[in-house]
PDB file of C-alpha atoms in Angstrom:
ATOM      1  CA  MET A1297      -2.800 -15.890   7.433  1.00  0.00           C
ATOM      2  CA  THR A1298      -4.857 -15.830   4.859  1.00  0.00           C
ATOM      3  CA  PRO A1299      -5.026 -12.599   2.918  1.00  0.00           C
ATOM      4  CA  GLU A1300      -8.453 -12.064   3.961  1.00  0.00           C
ATOM      5  CA  LYS A1301      -7.156 -12.191   7.474  1.00  0.00           C
ATOM      6  CA  LEU A1302      -5.556  -9.848   6.217  1.00  0.00           C
ATOM      7  CA  TYR A1303      -7.322  -7.937   4.521  1.00  0.00           C
ATOM      8  CA  GLU A1304      -9.757  -8.120   8.028  1.00  0.00           C
ATOM      9  CA  ASN A1305      -7.589  -6.682  10.003  1.00  0.00           C
ATOM     10  CA  LEU A1306      -6.010  -3.563   8.294  1.00  0.00           C
ATOM     11  CA  LYS A1307      -8.998  -2.781   7.399  1.00  0.00           C
ATOM     12  CA  LYS A1308      -9.814  -2.374  10.917  1.00  0.00           C
ATOM     13  CA  VAL A1309      -7.208  -0.754  11.859  1.00  0.00           C
ATOM     14  CA  GLN A1310      -6.942   1.976   8.791  1.00  0.00           C
ATOM     15  CA  GLU A1311     -10.549   2.881   7.235  1.00  0.00           C
ATOM     16  CA  PRO A1312     -10.592   5.134  11.117  1.00  0.00           C
ATOM     17  CA  LYS A1313      -7.702   6.634  10.039  1.00  0.00           C
ATOM     18  CA  GLY A1314      -9.730   7.308   6.628  1.00  0.00           C
ATOM     19  CA  TYR A1315      -7.980   5.316   4.534  1.00  0.00           C
ATOM     20  CA  PHE A1316      -9.722   2.080   2.056  1.00  0.00           C
ATOM     21  CA  PHE A1317      -9.487  -0.289   0.630  1.00  0.00           C
ATOM     22  CA  ASN A1318      -9.527  -0.360  -2.877  1.00  0.00           C
ATOM     23  CA  ARG A1319     -13.022  -1.218  -4.809  1.00  0.00           C
ATOM     24  CA  ASP A1320     -11.713  -3.968  -6.142  1.00  0.00           C
ATOM     25  CA  GLN A1321     -11.399  -7.078  -4.541  1.00  0.00           C
ATOM     26  CA  VAL A1322      -9.531  -8.796  -6.406  1.00  0.00           C
ATOM     27  CA  MET A1323      -6.710  -6.540  -6.832  1.00  0.00           C
ATOM     28  CA  ALA A1324      -6.566  -5.652  -3.360  1.00  0.00           C
ATOM     29  CA  MET A1325      -6.907 -10.106  -2.329  1.00  0.00           C
ATOM     30  CA  ASN A1326      -2.785  -9.507  -4.973  1.00  0.00           C
ATOM     31  CA  LEU A1327      -1.575  -7.167  -2.749  1.00  0.00           C
ATOM     32  CA  MET A1328      -2.624  -8.635   0.236  1.00  0.00           C
ATOM     33  CA  GLN A1329      -1.204 -12.092  -1.292  1.00  0.00           C
ATOM     34  CA  GLY A1330       2.312 -10.002  -1.932  1.00  0.00           C
ATOM     35  CA  LEU A1331       2.394  -8.602   1.211  1.00  0.00           C
ATOM     36  CA  LEU A1332       1.705 -11.767   2.656  1.00  0.00           C
ATOM     37  CA  GLU A1333       4.697 -13.598   1.121  1.00  0.00           C
ATOM     38  CA  ASN A1334       6.980 -10.606   1.480  1.00  0.00           C
ATOM     39  CA  LYS A1335       6.579 -11.188   5.183  1.00  0.00           C
ATOM     40  CA  GLU A1336       7.671 -14.589   4.605  1.00  0.00           C
ATOM     41  CA  ARG A1337      10.842 -13.409   1.868  1.00  0.00           C
ATOM     42  CA  TYR A1338      12.213 -10.630   4.635  1.00  0.00           C
ATOM     43  CA  GLY A1339      10.509 -10.916   7.413  1.00  0.00           C
ATOM     44  CA  TYR A1340       8.090  -7.897   6.790  1.00  0.00           C
ATOM     45  CA  MET A1341       5.410  -6.453   5.305  1.00  0.00           C
ATOM     46  CA  VAL A1342       6.707  -4.066   2.578  1.00  0.00           C
ATOM     47  CA  CYS A1343       4.789  -3.012  -0.657  1.00  0.00           C
ATOM     48  CA  PRO A1344       4.284  -5.991  -3.539  1.00  0.00           C
ATOM     49  CA  CYS A1345       4.452  -2.600  -5.996  1.00  0.00           C
ATOM     50  CA  ARG A1346       8.266  -2.100  -5.213  1.00  0.00           C
ATOM     51  CA  LEU A1347      11.301  -3.516  -5.337  1.00  0.00           C
ATOM     52  CA  ALA A1348      12.581  -4.526  -1.768  1.00  0.00           C
ATOM     53  CA  SER A1349      16.769  -4.180  -0.955  1.00  0.00           C
ATOM     54  CA  GLY A1350      15.715  -7.205   1.998  1.00  0.00           C
ATOM     55  CA  ASN A1351      17.465  -4.602   4.488  1.00  0.00           C
ATOM     56  CA  ARG A1352      14.714  -3.385   7.001  1.00  0.00           C
ATOM     57  CA  GLN A1353      16.282  -0.542   7.269  1.00  0.00           C
ATOM     58  CA  ASP A1354      16.639   0.374   4.185  1.00  0.00           C
ATOM     59  CA  ASP A1355      12.927  -0.102   3.633  1.00  0.00           C
ATOM     60  CA  LYS A1356      11.342   1.085   6.208  1.00  0.00           C
ATOM     61  CA  ASP A1357       9.693   3.497   4.358  1.00  0.00           C
ATOM     62  CA  ILE A1358       8.024   1.207   2.070  1.00  0.00           C
ATOM     63  CA  ILE A1359       6.868  -1.034   4.448  1.00  0.00           C
ATOM     64  CA  CYS A1360       2.965  -1.142   3.752  1.00  0.00           C
ATOM     65  CA  PRO A1361       1.401   1.214   4.795  1.00  0.00           C
ATOM     66  CA  CYS A1362       4.725   2.983   3.128  1.00  0.00           C
ATOM     67  CA  VAL A1363       5.387   7.000   3.908  1.00  0.00           C
ATOM     68  CA  TYR A1364       4.248   8.347   0.708  1.00  0.00           C
ATOM     69  CA  ARG A1365       0.359   6.980   1.595  1.00  0.00           C
ATOM     70  CA  GLU A1366       0.272  10.147   3.568  1.00  0.00           C
ATOM     71  CA  GLU A1367       0.799  12.180   0.728  1.00  0.00           C
ATOM     72  CA  ASP A1368      -0.064  10.312  -2.041  1.00  0.00           C
ATOM     73  CA  VAL A1369      -3.888   9.578  -0.746  1.00  0.00           C
ATOM     74  CA  PRO A1370      -5.094  13.312  -0.052  1.00  0.00           C
ATOM     75  CA  GLU A1371      -3.369  14.765  -3.285  1.00  0.00           C
ATOM     76  CA  PHE A1372      -4.536  11.703  -6.206  1.00  0.00           C
ATOM     77  CA  GLY A1373      -7.713   9.382  -3.950  1.00  0.00           C
ATOM     78  CA  SER A1374      -4.888   6.409  -3.452  1.00  0.00           C
ATOM     79  CA  CYS A1375      -1.870   5.590  -2.840  1.00  0.00           C
ATOM     80  CA  TYR A1376       1.102   4.158  -5.694  1.00  0.00           C
ATOM     81  CA  CYS A1377       0.330   0.912  -5.524  1.00  0.00           C
ATOM     82  CA  GLY A1378      -3.869   1.520  -5.414  1.00  0.00           C
ATOM     83  CA  LEU A1379      -4.011  -0.715  -2.398  1.00  0.00           C
ATOM     84  CA  TYR A1380      -5.093   2.066   0.004  1.00  0.00           C
ATOM     85  CA  VAL A1381      -8.030   5.069  -1.122  1.00  0.00           C
ATOM     86  CA  SER A1382      -9.740   7.679  -0.411  1.00  0.00           C
ATOM     87  CA  LYS A1383     -13.858   7.059   0.083  1.00  0.00           C
ATOM     88  CA  ASP A1384     -14.212   9.464  -2.640  1.00  0.00           C
ATOM     89  CA  TRP A1385     -12.057   7.906  -4.905  1.00  0.00           C
ATOM     90  CA  ASN A1386     -13.765   4.336  -4.628  1.00  0.00           C
ATOM     91  CA  GLU A1387     -17.001   5.891  -4.753  1.00  0.00           C
ATOM     92  CA  GLY A1388     -15.939   7.729  -8.085  1.00  0.00           C
ATOM     93  CA  LYS A1389     -16.370  10.920  -6.616  1.00  0.00           C
ATOM     94  CA  ILE A1390     -12.600  12.672  -7.716  1.00  0.00           C
ATOM     95  CA  THR A1391     -10.787  10.984 -11.606  1.00  0.00           C
ATOM     96  CA  HIS A1392      -8.435   8.299 -10.761  1.00  0.00           C
ATOM     97  CA  GLU A1393      -5.074   9.822 -11.875  1.00  0.00           C
ATOM     98  CA  TYR A1394      -2.246   7.977 -12.645  1.00  0.00           C
ATOM     99  CA  VAL A1395       0.194   8.320  -9.019  1.00  0.00           C
ATOM    100  CA  PRO A1396       3.475   9.071  -9.981  1.00  0.00           C
ATOM    101  CA  GLU A1397       6.732   7.125  -8.000  1.00  0.00           C
ATOM    102  CA  ARG A1398       7.283   9.478  -4.391  1.00  0.00           C
ATOM    103  CA  ARG A1399      10.359   7.581  -2.807  1.00  0.00           C
ATOM    104  CA  PRO A1400      14.199   8.497  -4.052  1.00  0.00           C
ATOM    105  CA  ALA A1401      16.109   7.271  -6.573  1.00  0.00           C
ATOM    106  CA  GLU A1402      18.861   6.766  -4.065  1.00  0.00           C
ATOM    107  CA  LYS A1403      16.514   4.837  -2.266  1.00  0.00           C
ATOM    108  CA  MET A1404      16.082   2.314  -4.997  1.00  0.00           C
ATOM    109  CA  LYS A1405      20.113   1.639  -6.345  1.00  0.00           C
ATOM    110  CA  PHE A1406      20.708  -1.574  -4.353  1.00  0.00           C
TER     111      PHE A1406
END
């Protein structure tokens, strides 16, 4: 699968839920490529902005879309890695703020 095909497939599923891809196409495609590389490496599409353990059970919270997106996008307009954003974020109607890491530190110890 290509990053472009993944983008189109995910877009169809996520936009009706209110999650849009970042309007920065270069960044979005780089993240799509990272998701595909992680799928090849680990067997699942783990967030390319986080370190995966390689154990699906341990990484299930950061399989894209990660569970933290549910809080990040309503609060900040963007998820941690910036792939998923709100419509208002893409349209510049809200300030683009730093999104802090919500993943508990104990989950990042391998």
